[in-house]
C-alpha positions in Angstrom: 62.4 -18.9 99.5 58.6 -18.6 99.6 58.8 -15.0 100.4 61.0 -14.5 97.3 58.4 -16.1 95.0 55.7 -13.9 96.4 57.7 -10.8 95.7 58.4 -11.8 92.1 54.7 -12.4 91.4 53.8 -9.0 92.8 56.5 -7.3 90.7 55.2 -9.1 87.5 51.7 -8.1 88.4 52.5 -4.5 88.8 54.4 -4.4 85.4 51.6 -6.2 83.6 49.1 -3.6 84.7 51.3 -0.8 83.5 51.7 -2.5 80.1 47.9 -3.0 79.8 47.4 0.6 80.7 49.9 1.7 78.0 48.3 -0.5 75.4 44.7 0.4 76.1 45.4 4.1 76.1 44.8 5.3 72.4 45.9 8.6 71.1 43.1 11.1 70.6 44.2 12.2 67.1 43.6 8.6 65.7 40.1 8.5 67.0 39.3 11.9 65.6 40.9 11.3 62.2 39.4 7.8 61.9 35.9 9.1 62.6 36.3 11.9 60.1 37.5 9.6 57.4 34.6 7.2 57.8 32.2 10.1 57.8 33.8 11.5 54.6 33.5 8.0 53.0 29.8 7.8 53.9 29.2 11.3 52.5 31.1 10.4 49.3 29.0 7.2 48.8 25.8 9.2 49.3 26.8 11.9 46.8 27.9 9.3 44.3 24.6 7.4 44.8 22.7 10.6 44.1 24.4 11.3 40.8 24.5 7.7 39.5 21.2 6.9 37.9 20.0 4.4 35.3 16.5 3.2 34.0 14.6 0.1 34.9 14.3 -2.5 32.1 10.9 -4.1 31.8 10.8 -7.2 29.5 7.8 -8.1 27.4 7.0 -10.4 24.6 6.7 -8.7 21.2 5.5 -9.7 17.7 6.5 -8.0 14.5 3.8 -6.7 12.2 3.5 -4.2 9.3 1.3 -1.9 7.3 1.7 -2.8 3.6 4.1 -5.6 4.4 6.7 -7.0 2.1 5.4 -9.9 -0.1 7.2 -13.2 -0.7 7.8 -14.8 -4.0 7.9 -18.6 -3.6 8.4 -21.6 -5.9 5.0 -23.3 -6.3 6.6 -26.5 -7.7 9.8 -28.4 -7.3 12.2 -28.2 -10.2 15.1 -26.3 -11.7 15.3 -22.6 -12.0 15.6 -22.3 -15.8 15.8 -18.5 -16.1 16.4 -15.7 -13.5 15.8 -12.2 -14.7 15.9 -10.3 -11.3 18.9 -8.9 -9.4 19.3 -7.9 -5.8 17.9 -4.5 -4.9 16.3 -4.1 -8.3 13.1 -2.0 -8.5 10.3 -4.1 -10.0 6.6 -3.6 -10.7 3.6 -5.8 -10.1 3.2 -8.6 -12.6 6.8 -8.6 -13.8 8.2 -12.0 -14.5 11.3 -12.6 -12.4 12.2 -16.2 -13.5 11.2 -19.5 -15.1 10.8 -22.8 -13.4 11.3 -26.1 -15.2 8.4 -27.2 -17.4 7.6 -29.3 -20.5 6.1 -26.2 -22.2 7.9 -23.4 -23.8 7.4 -20.5 -21.4 7.4 -17.8 -24.1 4.5 -19.6 -25.9 2.4 -19.8 -22.8 3.0 -16.1 -22.0 2.0 -15.1 -25.6 -1.0 -17.4 -25.5 -2.2 -15.8 -22.3 -1.9 -12.3 -23.8 -3.9 -13.5 -26.9 -6.6 -15.0 -24.7 -7.0 -11.7 -22.9 -7.3 -9.8 -26.2 -9.8 -12.3 -27.5 -12.0 -11.9 -24.4 -12.0 -8.1 -24.8 -13.0 -8.4 -28.4 -15.8 -10.9 -27.7 -17.2 -8.6 -25.0 -17.7 -5.9 -27.7 -18.9 -8.5 -30.2 -15.8 -8.1 -32.4 -15.1 -11.6 -33.9 -12.3 -10.6 -36.3 -9.5 -12.0 -34.0 -11.1 -15.5 -34.3 -9.9 -15.8 -37.9 -6.2 -15.4 -36.7 -6.3 -17.1 -33.3 -4.3 -20.4 -33.6 -2.7 -22.5 -30.9 -2.0 -25.7 -32.8 1.7 -24.9 -33.5 2.7 -23.9 -30.0 4.6 -25.9 -27.4 2.1 -26.0 -24.6 3.4 -29.0 -22.6 1.2 -29.5 -19.5 -1.6 -27.4 -21.2 -1.7 -29.6 -24.4 -4.8 -31.6 -23.4 -6.6 -28.4 -22.3 -5.6 -26.8 -25.6 -7.2 -29.7 -27.6 -10.6 -29.2 -25.8 -10.4 -25.4 -26.4 -9.5 -25.9 -30.1 -12.6 -27.9 -30.6 -14.8 -25.2 -29.1 -12.9 -22.6 -31.2 -13.6 -24.6 -34.5 -17.3 -25.0 -33.6 -17.8 -21.3 -33.0 -15.7 -20.2 -36.0 -17.8 -22.5 -38.2 -21.0 -21.0 -36.8 -20.0 -17.5 -37.8 -17.8 -18.6 -40.8 -17.7 -16.1 -43.6 -19.7 -13.7 -41.4 -23.0 -15.2 -42.5 -24.9 -14.5 -39.3 -23.3 -11.1 -39.0 -24.2 -10.2 -42.6 -27.7 -11.4 -42.0 -28.0 -9.2 -39.0 -26.7 -6.3 -41.0 -29.3 -6.9 -43.7 -32.1 -7.2 -41.2 -30.9 -3.9 -39.6 -31.0 -2.2 -43.0 -34.5 -3.5 -43.7 -35.6 -2.3 -40.3 -34.1 1.1 -41.0 -35.8 1.2 -44.4 -39.2 0.4 -42.8 -38.7 3.1 -40.2 -38.0 5.6 -43.0 -41.2 4.3 -44.8 -43.1 4.8 -41.6 -41.9 8.4 -41.4 -42.9 9.0 -45.0 -46.4 7.5 -44.4 -46.9 9.8 -41.4 -45.9 12.8 -43.4 -48.3 11.7 -46.2 -51.0 11.3 -43.7 -50.5 14.8 -42.4 -50.7 16.2 -45.9 -53.8 14.2 -46.6 -55.5 15.5 -43.5 -54.7 19.1 -44.7 -56.2 18.2 -48.1 -59.3 16.7 -46.5 -59.7 19.8 -44.4 -59.5 22.1 -47.5 -62.0 19.8 -49.3 -64.3 20.0 -46.3 -64.3 23.8 -46.5 -64.9 23.7 -50.3 -67.7 21.3 -49.9 -69.3 23.5 -47.2 -69.1 26.5 -49.5 -70.8 24.5 -52.4 -73.4 23.3 -50.1 -74.2 26.9 -49.2 -74.4 27.8 -52.9 -76.7 24.9 -53.5 -79.0 26.1 -50.7 -79.0 29.5 -52.3 -79.8 27.8 -55.7 -76.6 29.2 -57.2 -75.4 25.8 -58.5 -77.4 22.9 -59.8 -77.9 19.6 -58.0 -75.6 17.9 -60.6 -72.7 20.2 -59.8 -73.3 19.7 -56.1 -73.2 15.9 -56.4 -70.0 16.2 -58.3 -68.4 18.3 -55.5 -69.7 15.8 -52.9 -68.2 12.9 -54.8 -64.8 14.7 -54.9 -65.0 15.3 -51.2 -65.8 11.6 -50.4 -62.9 10.5 -52.6 -60.5 12.7 -50.6 -61.7 11.2 -47.4 -61.2 7.6 -48.7 -57.4 8.1 -49.0 -57.1 8.5 -45.2 -58.1 4.9 -44.3 -55.7 3.6 -47.0 -52.8 5.6 -45.5 -53.7 4.3 -42.0 -53.7 0.8 -43.3 -50.3 1.3 -44.9 -48.9 2.7 -41.6 -50.2 -0.4 -39.7 -48.7 -2.7 -42.2 -45.4 -0.9 -42.0 -45.4 -1.1 -38.2 -46.1 -4.8 -38.4 -43.1 -5.2 -40.8 -40.9 -3.3 -38.4 -42.0 -5.6 -35.5 -41.2 -8.6 -37.6 -37.8 -7.4 -38.6 -37.0 -6.5 -34.9 -38.1 -10.0 -33.9 -35.8 -11.6 -36.4 -32.9 -9.4 -35.3 -33.6 -10.4 -31.6 -33.8 -14.1 -32.4 -30.6 -13.9 -34.4 -28.8 -12.0 -31.6 -30.0 -14.5 -29.1 -28.7 -17.4 -31.2 -25.3 -15.6 -31.6 -25.2 -14.9 -27.9 -25.9 -18.5 -26.9 -23.1 -19.7 -29.2 -20.8 -17.0 -28.0 -21.5 -17.9 -24.3 -20.7 -21.6 -25.0 -17.4 -20.5 -26.6 -16.7 -17.9 -23.9 -17.0 -20.6 -21.2 -14.5 -22.8 -23.0 -12.2 -19.7 -23.4 -12.4 -18.7 -19.7 -11.7 -22.3 -18.6 -8.6 -22.3 -20.9 -7.6 -18.9 -19.5 -7.9 -20.2 -15.9 -5.8 -23.2 -16.7 -3.2 -21.0 -18.4 -3.2 -18.7 -15.3 -2.6 -21.8 -13.0 0.3 -22.8 -15.2 1.8 -19.3 -15.0 1.4 -19.4 -11.2 3.1 -22.7 -11.0 6.0 -22.3 -13.4 6.6 -18.5 -13.5 8.1 -16.3 -10.7 6.0 -13.2 -10.8 6.3 -10.0 -8.6 3.0 -9.6 -6.6 3.5 -5.9 -5.9 5.7 -2.9 -6.8 8.9 -2.7 -4.8 12.6 -3.6 -4.4 13.8 -7.2 -4.7 15.6 -8.8 -1.7 16.7 -12.4 -2.3 16.2 -14.9 0.6 19.2 -16.9 -0.5 21.8 -17.2 -3.2 20.3 -18.2 -6.5 21.7 -19.2 -9.9 20.2 -20.7 -13.1 19.7 -24.5 -13.2 19.6 -24.6 -9.4 17.2 -27.1 -7.9 14.3 -25.6 -6.0 11.7 -27.1 -3.7 8.0 -26.4 -3.7 7.2 -23.7 -1.1 10.8 -22.4 -1.0 11.0 -18.7 -0.6 12.9 -17.1 -3.5 12.8 -13.4 -2.6 10.9 -10.6 -1.0 9.4 -7.6 -2.6 9.7 -4.6 -0.3 7.3 -1.8 -1.1 8.6 1.7 -0.6 5.8 2.7 1.8 6.0 -0.2 4.2 5.6 0.8 7.9 6.7 -1.7 10.5 5.6 -1.9 14.1 5.6 -4.4 17.0 2.8 -5.6 19.1 4.0 -5.8 22.7 2.1 -7.4 25.5 2.9 -5.9 29.0 2.2 -7.8 32.2 0.6 -6.0 35.1 3.8 -6.1 37.2 5.5 -2.7 36.9 2.8 -1.7 34.3 2.5 1.7 36.0 6.0 2.6 34.9 5.2 2.3 31.2 4.5 5.6 29.5 3.9 6.8 25.9 7.1 7.7 24.0 9.4 5.4 26.0 12.2 3.7 24.1 12.0 -0.1 23.4 14.7 -2.4 22.3 13.6 -5.4 20.2 15.8 -8.4 20.3 14.9 -11.2 17.8 15.8 -14.8 18.7 16.1 -15.4 14.9 18.8 -12.7 14.7 21.1 -13.2 17.8 21.6 -9.9 19.6 25.4 -10.4 19.9 25.7 -10.5 16.1 22.9 -8.4 14.8 22.1 -6.0 17.6 18.6 -4.7 18.5 16.0 -2.7 16.7 15.0 0.5 18.5 11.4 1.7 18.7 9.1 3.9 20.7 5.8 3.2 22.5 3.1 4.8 20.4 -0.1 3.3 21.9 -1.1 1.6 25.1 -4.4 -0.2 25.4 -6.6 0.4 28.5 -8.1 -3.1 28.3 -6.2 -6.1 29.7 -6.2 -9.4 27.9 -5.0 -12.9 28.9 -1.6 -11.9 27.5 -1.5 -8.6 29.2 -1.9 -5.0 28.1 -1.3 -4.5 24.4 1.1 -1.7 23.3 2.1 -0.6 19.9 5.8 0.1 19.3 6.6 2.1 16.2 10.0 1.7 14.5 11.3 5.1 13.2 14.3 3.5 11.5 12.5 0.5 10.2 14.2 -2.9 10.7 17.7 -1.5 10.9 19.5 -2.5 14.1 22.0 -0.5 16.1 24.7 -2.5 14.4 23.6 -1.2 11.1 22.3 -4.6 10.0 18.9 -5.3 8.4 16.3 -7.6 9.9 14.3 -9.2 7.1 10.5 -8.8 7.7 8.5 -11.9 8.3 4.9 -11.6 9.5 4.6 -12.6 13.1 8.3 -12.7 13.8 8.8 -13.0 17.6 11.0 -10.7 19.6 11.9 -9.9 23.2 11.0 -6.3 24.0 13.0 -4.4 26.6 11.1 -1.2 27.7 13.4 1.5 29.0 11.6 3.3 31.8 12.4 6.6 33.6 15.9 7.0 35.1 16.1 6.2 38.9 19.0 7.4 41.2 21.0 4.7 43.0 20.2 6.3 46.3 16.5 6.1 45.5 16.9 2.4 44.7 18.6 1.8 48.1 15.7 3.6 49.8 13.0 1.7 47.9 14.6 -1.6 48.6 14.9 -0.7 52.2 11.2 0.2 52.4 10.3 -3.0 50.5 12.3 -5.2 52.9 10.9 -3.4 56.0 7.4 -3.9 54.6 8.0 -7.6 54.4 
């Protein structure tokens, strides 16, 4: 029985070895094809890695800025929007009134008053006082300016009374005429003096001739004395003419002095009135700034929100923007030193504004136009120009606001996938 068991174990052992040999023996074609397939896969991955390439994205903080930036029109007081004259996209010019805010005054009266004040100032600067006779503000609805108007009216009445009926102006005209007459008299006296000098010169020659005749005893002493008396009489007229000239010049000085004193008096009174007028103008300008919506520059109107008449507005609320035609936008980008060497001029930059979500509005595309060589605490400053303005790649418009923050994504040079594997390998080995 024991021998039988031993034989069975030997039989099973022999068969097991044969089975193991069959199982462990692999066909040669599987090894060859398996190795070839793995080699082809590796070659394919390398080839694909060579052709696949994409750029690095370097993020940086950016801030929007502009040359000749759009200007805002804001409500400088709380109240209702009484009138709105502007429309979206309308071209407007500097100084154009876009709307009225609620006020106790009649807006048209204040606007007309302001124009009349400007005209009066121009006339006073050239000493034209004609408009004073027609300037009247007592019948106008001036609301908040009523008290200022009363003070101005008192100054107007005082100045108007001072030059009433043109007394001082007529007096100045008469003095000017007198002065002109004295100058003409002075000219005549000088002409008379010249003729007198010629006459004295001729008399001198005549007297010298008579003196020679007397020495030759051709004429008598009596005749000589008569000729001498005539010559002396001729000479006496010259001091009289000189005295008349001096008297005339004294009169001219006196007239000129009177004119200067009168002009000084008029100037003092005009300055007093001008100060009151300029104060009233300043108060009217402040009223217009507070209760009128005025375009600060030339450009197109872009409303910040939906507006309608009688809508309640808050002080400081932005009404609209005036976009000038020659606005040029750019972004200031601060680049950190990490990967700074990859940044080059002309590279594309995508600006994503947190105020305008990227998923909804898209990004604004720009190009690097300048890179500073000097580092600051915030990094290296770069200027990014925006060739398409503030239009996004979703064809939506970002409204300019000075200092609007954005996330800049600088698109660097394309790098192959194989190169990235190699650089990462070198980087890991270096660690």
